[in-house]
Amino acid sequence: MDNKFLLTLVILTYSATALAFTVATDVDNKGRVLNKNLSHEAHFDQGEHNEDYDHEAFLGDEAKEFDHLSPEESKNRLGKIVDKIDRDNDGFVTEAELKSWIQYTQKKYILEDVERQWSQHNAKDKIMWADYRKTVYGFLDDMDPNELEKDDEGYSYRDMQRRDRRRWSVADGDGDDALTKEEFVSFLHPEDVPHMHDIVILETMEDIDKDKDGKISQEEYIGDMYRGTSEEDEPDWVKSEREQFNVYRDQNKDGYLDQNEVKNWIIPPDFDHAIAEAKHLIYESDTDEDAKLTKEEILDKYDLFVGSQATDFGEALTRHDEF
């Protein structure tokens, strides 16, 4: 279960509003989510490997497109992708080539996400906080204060606005209360920007530290991922997480995670998510154990890379992005 969090950066889902026109992310994700660098999915779900993580890591925002393809069409599309990944055309996909491809898909997703939200604001050179706030949270001005207390997941819209305001200020490098497109990237995707990591840590602690004592107990740590009521009935993966907390997370053995220990947990030093995923895909697919993949090995494991179980195949997709 440890890999679940080694492959994780925890951030607060940025904003949700009742407006029909909104630049916020998924309105259902108002609270804290485990938002990975490589995928919105958890790599391990209650101790079980989740192939949706691999699909999004490998395909980026095109992962869902494969859900509408037959196995035959999925393999055909995958074969074309493999040809792109094999940059030296030697018939093998190496770890370095696979890492490069994964980094490309993730960078492409981030840039497209930023471009989409930037255009929704009709932004040119900068977005002013006042304009952003009016678009995303302007509905608060017309609502009854009693309606703003708490939403279903325990986060008030006012609190989300406060947190967005704080994150905006950190992303605003020149202090003019407006974000350039580059600064907007930092605001939307702080997990990818080193100078934003402190705000990621702070938001994580605020979400998990339920009693607001400035540290995370083992029960708060477990409660963030498991809602069971009896420790005796906990599944093995939860018991494993308790052990991880005691042995690895709580480095000073005081029974709590402080800010530095949370940082080491969610942003482990010298850990490369793309390399880890590349190693994982090769390990799962390399039948002759030569530390590289042929097209045949990848196609034999096509469900790991792109997986299509859909019966409504839809039309073949025609995107031909350059890599």
Coordinates of N, CA, C and O in Angstrom, one line a residue, residues 108-242:
K108 N 1.5 17.8 -21.6 CA 0.5 18.1 -22.6 C -0.9 18.3 -21.9 O -1.6 19.3 -22.2
Y109 N -1.2 17.5 -20.9 CA -2.5 17.6 -20.2 C -2.5 18.9 -19.4 O -3.5 19.7 -19.5
I110 N -1.4 19.2 -18.7 CA -1.4 20.5 -17.9 C -1.5 21.7 -18.8 O -2.3 22.6 -18.5
L111 N -0.8 21.7 -19.9 CA -0.8 22.9 -20.8 C -2.2 23.1 -21.4 O -2.7 24.2 -21.5
E112 N -2.9 22.0 -21.8 CA -4.2 22.0 -22.3 C -5.2 22.5 -21.3 O -6.1 23.3 -21.6
D113 N -5.1 22.0 -20.1 CA -6.0 22.4 -19.0 C -5.8 23.9 -18.7 O -6.8 24.6 -18.5
V114 N -4.6 24.4 -18.6 CA -4.4 25.8 -18.3 C -4.9 26.6 -19.5 O -5.6 27.6 -19.3
E115 N -4.7 26.2 -20.7 CA -5.2 26.9 -21.9 C -6.7 27.0 -21.9 O -7.3 28.1 -22.2
R116 N -7.4 25.9 -21.5 CA -8.8 25.9 -21.5 C -9.4 26.9 -20.5 O -10.3 27.7 -20.8
Q117 N -8.8 26.8 -19.3 CA -9.3 27.7 -18.2 C -8.9 29.1 -18.5 O -9.7 30.1 -18.1
W118 N -7.8 29.4 -19.0 CA -7.3 30.7 -19.4 C -8.3 31.3 -20.4 O -8.8 32.5 -20.2
S119 N -8.7 30.6 -21.4 CA -9.6 31.1 -22.4 C -11.0 31.3 -21.8 O -11.7 32.2 -22.3
Q120 N -11.4 30.5 -20.8 CA -12.7 30.7 -20.2 C -12.8 32.0 -19.5 O -13.9 32.6 -19.3
H121 N -11.7 32.5 -19.1 CA -11.6 33.8 -18.4 C -11.5 35.0 -19.4 O -11.4 36.1 -19.0
N122 N -11.4 34.6 -20.7 CA -11.2 35.6 -21.7 C -9.9 36.5 -21.4 O -9.9 37.7 -21.6
A123 N -8.9 35.8 -20.8 CA -7.7 36.5 -20.4 C -6.8 36.8 -21.6 O -6.8 36.0 -22.6
K124 N -6.1 37.8 -21.4 CA -5.1 38.2 -22.4 C -3.7 38.0 -21.8 O -3.1 37.0 -21.9
D125 N -3.2 39.1 -21.2 CA -1.9 39.0 -20.6 C -1.9 38.5 -19.1 O -1.0 37.8 -18.7
K126 N -3.0 38.9 -18.4 CA -3.1 38.5 -17.0 C -4.6 38.4 -16.6 O -5.5 38.8 -17.3
I127 N -4.8 37.7 -15.5 CA -6.1 37.6 -14.8 C -6.0 38.2 -13.5 O -5.2 37.9 -12.6
M128 N -6.8 39.2 -13.3 CA -6.9 39.9 -12.0 C -7.6 39.1 -11.0 O -8.6 38.4 -11.3
W129 N -7.2 39.1 -9.7 CA -7.9 38.3 -8.7 C -9.4 38.8 -8.6 O -10.3 37.9 -8.4
A130 N -9.7 40.1 -8.7 CA -11.0 40.5 -8.6 C -11.9 39.9 -9.6 O -13.1 39.5 -9.4
D131 N -11.4 39.8 -10.9 CA -12.1 39.2 -11.9 C -12.3 37.7 -11.7 O -13.4 37.1 -12.0
Y132 N -11.2 37.0 -11.3 CA -11.3 35.6 -11.0 C -12.3 35.3 -9.9 O -13.2 34.4 -10.0
R133 N -12.2 36.1 -8.9 CA -13.1 35.9 -7.7 C -14.6 36.1 -8.1 O -15.5 35.3 -7.7
K134 N -14.9 37.1 -9.0 CA -16.2 37.4 -9.4 C -16.8 36.2 -10.2 O -17.9 35.8 -10.1
T135 N -15.9 35.7 -11.1 CA -16.4 34.6 -12.0 C -16.6 33.3 -11.2 O -17.6 32.6 -11.4
V136 N -15.7 33.0 -10.2 CA -15.8 31.7 -9.5 C -16.6 31.8 -8.3 O -17.4 30.9 -8.0
Y137 N -16.5 32.9 -7.5 CA -17.2 33.0 -6.3 C -18.2 34.1 -6.2 O -18.8 34.4 -5.1
G138 N -18.5 34.8 -7.3 CA -19.4 35.9 -7.2 C -20.8 35.5 -6.7 O -21.5 36.3 -6.1
F139 N -21.2 34.2 -6.9 CA -22.5 33.8 -6.5 C -22.7 33.9 -5.0 O -23.8 34.0 -4.5
L140 N -21.6 33.9 -4.2 CA -21.6 34.0 -2.8 C -22.3 35.3 -2.3 O -22.9 35.4 -1.3
D141 N -22.1 36.4 -3.1 CA -22.6 37.7 -2.8 C -24.1 37.7 -2.7 O -24.7 38.6 -2.0
D142 N -24.8 36.8 -3.4 CA -26.2 36.8 -3.5 C -26.9 35.7 -2.7 O -28.1 35.5 -2.7
M143 N -26.1 34.9 -2.0 CA -26.6 33.8 -1.2 C -26.9 34.2 0.2 O -26.2 35.0 0.8
D144 N -27.9 33.5 0.8 CA -28.2 33.6 2.2 C -27.0 33.1 3.0 O -26.5 32.0 2.8
P145 N -26.5 33.8 4.0 CA -25.3 33.4 4.8 C -25.6 32.0 5.4 O -24.6 31.2 5.6
N146 N -26.8 31.6 5.7 CA -27.1 30.3 6.3 C -26.8 29.2 5.4 O -26.6 28.1 5.8
E147 N -26.9 29.5 4.1 CA -26.7 28.5 3.0 C -25.2 28.2 2.8 O -24.8 27.3 2.1
L148 N -24.4 29.1 3.4 CA -23.0 29.0 3.1 C -22.2 28.3 4.2 O -21.0 28.2 4.1
E149 N -22.9 27.8 5.2 CA -22.2 27.3 6.3 C -21.3 26.1 6.0 O -20.1 26.1 6.1
K150 N -21.9 25.0 5.5 CA -21.2 23.8 5.1 C -21.9 23.1 4.0 O -23.1 23.1 3.9
D151 N -21.0 22.6 3.0 CA -21.6 21.8 2.0 C -21.6 20.3 2.5 O -21.2 20.0 3.6
D152 N -22.0 19.4 1.6 CA -22.1 18.0 2.1 C -20.8 17.4 2.5 O -20.8 16.5 3.4
E153 N -19.7 17.9 2.1 CA -18.4 17.3 2.5 C -17.7 18.1 3.5 O -16.5 17.8 3.8
G154 N -18.3 19.1 4.1 CA -17.8 19.8 5.2 C -16.9 21.0 4.9 O -16.2 21.5 5.7
Y155 N -16.9 21.4 3.6 CA -16.1 22.5 3.2 C -17.0 23.7 2.8 O -17.8 23.5 1.9
S156 N -16.9 24.8 3.4 CA -17.8 25.9 3.0 C -17.2 26.5 1.8 O -16.0 26.5 1.5
Y157 N -18.0 27.1 1.0 CA -17.6 27.8 -0.2 C -16.7 29.0 0.2 O -15.7 29.3 -0.5
R158 N -17.0 29.6 1.3 CA -16.1 30.7 1.8 C -14.7 30.2 2.1 O -13.7 30.9 1.9
D159 N -14.7 29.0 2.7 CA -13.4 28.5 3.0 C -12.6 28.2 1.7 O -11.4 28.4 1.6
M160 N -13.3 27.7 0.7 CA -12.6 27.4 -0.6 C -12.1 28.7 -1.2 O -11.0 28.7 -1.8
Q161 N -12.9 29.7 -1.1 CA -12.5 31.0 -1.6 C -11.2 31.5 -0.8 O -10.3 32.0 -1.4
R162 N -11.2 31.3 0.5 CA -10.1 31.8 1.3 C -8.8 31.0 0.9 O -7.7 31.6 0.7
R163 N -9.0 29.7 0.6 CA -7.8 28.9 0.3 C -7.3 29.3 -1.1 O -6.1 29.3 -1.4
D164 N -8.3 29.5 -2.0 CA -7.9 29.9 -3.4 C -7.1 31.3 -3.3 O -6.2 31.5 -4.0
R165 N -7.6 32.2 -2.5 CA -7.0 33.5 -2.3 C -5.6 33.3 -1.8 O -4.6 34.0 -2.3
R166 N -5.4 32.5 -0.9 CA -4.0 32.3 -0.3 C -3.1 31.6 -1.4 O -2.0 32.1 -1.5
R167 N -3.6 30.7 -2.1 CA -2.8 30.0 -3.1 C -2.5 31.0 -4.2 O -1.4 31.0 -4.8
W168 N -3.5 31.8 -4.6 CA -3.3 32.9 -5.6 C -2.1 33.8 -5.2 O -1.2 34.1 -6.0
S169 N -2.0 34.2 -4.0 CA -1.0 35.1 -3.5 C 0.4 34.5 -3.6 O 1.4 35.1 -3.9
V170 N 0.5 33.2 -3.3 CA 1.7 32.5 -3.4 C 2.2 32.3 -4.9 O 3.3 32.5 -5.2
A171 N 1.2 32.1 -5.8 CA 1.5 32.0 -7.2 C 1.9 33.3 -7.8 O 2.6 33.3 -8.9
D172 N 1.4 34.4 -7.2 CA 1.6 35.7 -7.8 C 3.0 36.2 -7.5 O 3.3 36.9 -6.5
G173 N 4.0 35.8 -8.3 CA 5.4 36.1 -8.1 C 5.7 37.6 -8.0 O 6.6 38.0 -7.2
D174 N 5.1 38.4 -8.8 CA 5.5 39.9 -8.8 C 4.6 40.7 -7.9 O 4.7 41.9 -7.8
G175 N 3.6 40.0 -7.2 CA 2.8 40.7 -6.2 C 1.8 41.8 -6.7 O 1.5 42.7 -6.0
D176 N 1.4 41.7 -8.0 CA 0.5 42.7 -8.5 C -1.0 42.2 -8.4 O -1.8 42.9 -9.0
D177 N -1.2 41.1 -7.7 CA -2.6 40.6 -7.5 C -3.2 40.2 -8.8 O -4.4 40.1 -9.0
A178 N -2.4 39.9 -9.8 CA -2.8 39.3 -11.1 C -1.9 38.2 -11.5 O -0.7 38.3 -11.2
L179 N -2.4 37.2 -12.2 CA -1.5 36.1 -12.6 C -1.3 36.1 -14.1 O -2.3 36.2 -14.9
T180 N -0.1 36.0 -14.5 CA 0.3 35.7 -15.9 C -0.1 34.3 -16.2 O -0.4 33.5 -15.3
K181 N 0.0 33.9 -17.4 CA -0.3 32.5 -17.7 C 0.6 31.5 -17.0 O 0.2 30.5 -16.5
E182 N 1.9 31.9 -16.9 CA 2.9 31.1 -16.2 C 2.5 31.0 -14.7 O 2.6 29.9 -14.1
E183 N 2.1 32.1 -14.1 CA 1.7 32.1 -12.7 C 0.4 31.3 -12.5 O 0.2 30.6 -11.5
F184 N -0.4 31.4 -13.5 CA -1.7 30.6 -13.5 C -1.5 29.1 -13.5 O -2.2 28.4 -12.8
V185 N -0.4 28.7 -14.2 CA 0.0 27.3 -14.1 C 0.3 26.9 -12.7 O -0.1 25.8 -12.2
S186 N 1.1 27.8 -12.0 CA 1.4 27.5 -10.6 C 0.2 27.4 -9.7 O 0.1 26.6 -8.8
F187 N -0.8 28.2 -10.0 CA -2.0 28.3 -9.2 C -2.8 27.0 -9.4 O -3.3 26.4 -8.5
L188 N -3.0 26.6 -10.7 CA -3.8 25.4 -11.0 C -3.1 24.1 -10.7 O -3.8 23.1 -10.3
H189 N -1.8 24.1 -10.8 CA -1.1 22.8 -10.7 C 0.1 23.0 -9.7 O 1.3 22.9 -10.1
P190 N -0.1 23.3 -8.5 CA 1.0 23.7 -7.6 C 1.9 22.5 -7.3 O 3.0 22.7 -6.9
E191 N 1.4 21.3 -7.5 CA 2.2 20.1 -7.2 C 3.4 20.0 -8.1 O 4.3 19.2 -7.9
D192 N 3.3 20.7 -9.3 CA 4.4 20.6 -10.3 C 5.4 21.7 -10.2 O 6.3 21.8 -11.0
V193 N 5.2 22.6 -9.2 CA 6.0 23.8 -9.1 C 6.7 23.9 -7.8 O 6.0 24.0 -6.8
P194 N 8.0 23.8 -7.7 CA 8.7 23.7 -6.4 C 8.4 24.8 -5.5 O 8.2 24.5 -4.3
H195 N 8.3 26.0 -5.9 CA 8.0 27.1 -5.0 C 6.6 27.1 -4.4 O 6.3 27.9 -3.5
M196 N 5.7 26.2 -5.0 CA 4.4 26.1 -4.5 C 4.2 24.9 -3.5 O 3.1 24.7 -3.0
H197 N 5.3 24.2 -3.3 CA 5.1 22.9 -2.5 C 4.7 23.2 -1.1 O 4.0 22.4 -0.5
D198 N 5.1 24.3 -0.5 CA 4.7 24.6 0.9 C 3.2 24.8 1.0 O 2.7 24.4 2.0
I199 N 2.6 25.4 0.0 CA 1.2 25.6 0.0 C 0.5 24.2 -0.1 O -0.6 24.0 0.5
V200 N 1.0 23.3 -0.9 CA 0.5 22.0 -1.0 C 0.6 21.3 0.3 O -0.4 20.6 0.8
I201 N 1.7 21.4 1.0 CA 1.8 20.8 2.4 C 0.8 21.4 3.3 O 0.1 20.6 4.1
L202 N 0.7 22.7 3.3 CA -0.3 23.4 4.2 C -1.7 22.9 4.0 O -2.4 22.6 4.9
E203 N -2.1 22.9 2.7 CA -3.5 22.5 2.4 C -3.7 21.0 2.8 O -4.8 20.7 3.3
T204 N -2.7 20.2 2.6 CA -2.8 18.8 3.0 C -3.0 18.7 4.5 O -3.9 17.9 5.0
M205 N -2.2 19.4 5.3 CA -2.4 19.3 6.7 C -3.7 19.8 7.2 O -4.3 19.3 8.1
E206 N -4.2 20.9 6.6 CA -5.5 21.5 7.0 C -6.6 20.5 6.8 O -7.5 20.4 7.5
D207 N -6.5 19.7 5.7 CA -7.6 18.8 5.3 C -7.6 17.6 6.2 O -8.6 17.0 6.6
I208 N -6.4 17.1 6.6 CA -6.3 15.8 7.4 C -6.4 16.1 8.9 O -6.9 15.3 9.7
D209 N -5.8 17.2 9.3 CA -5.8 17.6 10.8 C -7.1 18.0 11.3 O -7.4 19.2 11.3
K210 N -8.0 17.1 11.6 CA -9.3 17.4 12.0 C -9.5 18.2 13.3 O -10.4 19.0 13.4
D211 N -8.6 17.9 14.2 CA -8.7 18.6 15.5 C -7.9 19.9 15.5 O -7.9 20.6 16.5
K212 N -7.3 20.3 14.4 CA -6.6 21.5 14.2 C -5.6 21.8 15.3 O -5.4 23.0 15.8
D213 N -4.8 20.8 15.6 CA -3.7 21.0 16.6 C -2.4 21.2 15.9 O -1.3 21.2 16.6
G214 N -2.4 21.3 14.6 CA -1.1 21.5 13.8 C -0.3 20.3 13.5 O 0.8 20.4 13.1
K215 N -0.8 19.1 13.8 CA -0.1 17.9 13.5 C -1.2 16.8 13.2 O -2.4 17.0 13.5
I216 N -0.7 15.7 12.6 CA -1.6 14.7 12.1 C -1.4 13.4 12.9 O -0.3 12.9 13.0
S217 N -2.4 13.0 13.6 CA -2.3 11.7 14.4 C -2.5 10.5 13.5 O -2.9 10.7 12.3
Q218 N -2.2 9.4 14.0 CA -2.4 8.2 13.2 C -3.8 8.0 12.9 O -4.2 7.6 11.7
E219 N -4.7 8.3 13.8 CA -6.2 8.1 13.5 C -6.6 9.1 12.4 O -7.4 8.8 11.5
E220 N -6.1 10.3 12.4 CA -6.4 11.3 11.3 C -5.8 10.8 10.0 O -6.5 10.9 9.0
Y221 N -4.6 10.3 10.0 CA -4.0 9.7 8.8 C -4.8 8.6 8.2 O -5.1 8.6 7.0
I222 N -5.2 7.6 9.1 CA -6.0 6.5 8.6 C -7.4 7.0 8.2 O -7.9 6.5 7.2
G223 N -8.0 7.9 9.0 CA -9.3 8.3 8.7 C -9.4 9.1 7.4 O -10.5 9.2 6.8
D224 N -8.3 9.6 6.8 CA -8.4 10.3 5.6 C -8.6 9.3 4.4 O -9.0 9.7 3.3
M225 N -8.3 8.0 4.6 CA -8.4 7.1 3.5 C -9.3 5.9 3.8 O -9.7 5.1 2.9
Y226 N -9.8 5.8 5.1 CA -10.6 4.6 5.5 C -11.6 5.1 6.4 O -11.3 5.8 7.4
R227 N -12.9 4.7 6.2 CA -14.0 5.2 7.0 C -14.6 4.1 8.0 O -15.7 4.3 8.5
G228 N -13.8 3.0 8.2 CA -14.3 2.0 9.1 C -14.4 2.5 10.5 O -13.7 3.4 10.9
T229 N -15.1 1.8 11.3 CA -15.3 2.2 12.7 C -14.6 1.3 13.7 O -14.3 1.7 14.8
S230 N -14.3 0.1 13.3 CA -13.6 -0.9 14.2 C -12.3 -1.2 13.7 O -12.1 -1.7 12.6
E231 N -11.3 -1.0 14.6 CA -9.9 -1.3 14.2 C -9.7 -2.9 14.0 O -8.9 -3.3 13.2
E232 N -10.5 -3.6 14.8 CA -10.4 -5.1 14.7 C -10.8 -5.6 13.3 O -10.3 -6.6 12.8
D233 N -11.7 -4.9 12.7 CA -12.3 -5.3 11.4 C -11.6 -4.7 10.2 O -12.0 -4.9 9.0
E234 N -10.5 -4.0 10.4 CA -9.8 -3.3 9.3 C -9.2 -4.3 8.4 O -8.6 -5.3 8.8
P235 N -9.3 -4.0 7.1 CA -8.6 -4.8 6.1 C -7.1 -4.8 6.2 O -6.6 -3.8 6.8
D236 N -6.4 -5.7 5.6 CA -5.0 -5.8 5.7 C -4.3 -4.5 5.2 O -3.2 -4.1 5.8
W237 N -4.8 -3.9 4.2 CA -4.1 -2.7 3.6 C -4.1 -1.6 4.6 O -3.2 -0.8 4.7
V238 N -5.2 -1.5 5.4 CA -5.2 -0.4 6.5 C -4.2 -0.7 7.6 O -3.5 0.2 8.1
K239 N -4.2 -2.0 8.0 CA -3.2 -2.4 9.0 C -1.8 -2.1 8.5 O -0.9 -1.7 9.2
S240 N -1.6 -2.3 7.2 CA -0.3 -2.0 6.6 C 0.0 -0.5 6.6 O 1.2 -0.1 6.9
E241 N -1.0 0.3 6.4 CA -0.8 1.8 6.5 C -0.5 2.2 7.9 O 0.3 3.2 8.1
R242 N -1.1 1.6 8.9 CA -0.8 1.9 10.3 C 0.7 1.6 10.5 O 1.4 2.4 11.2

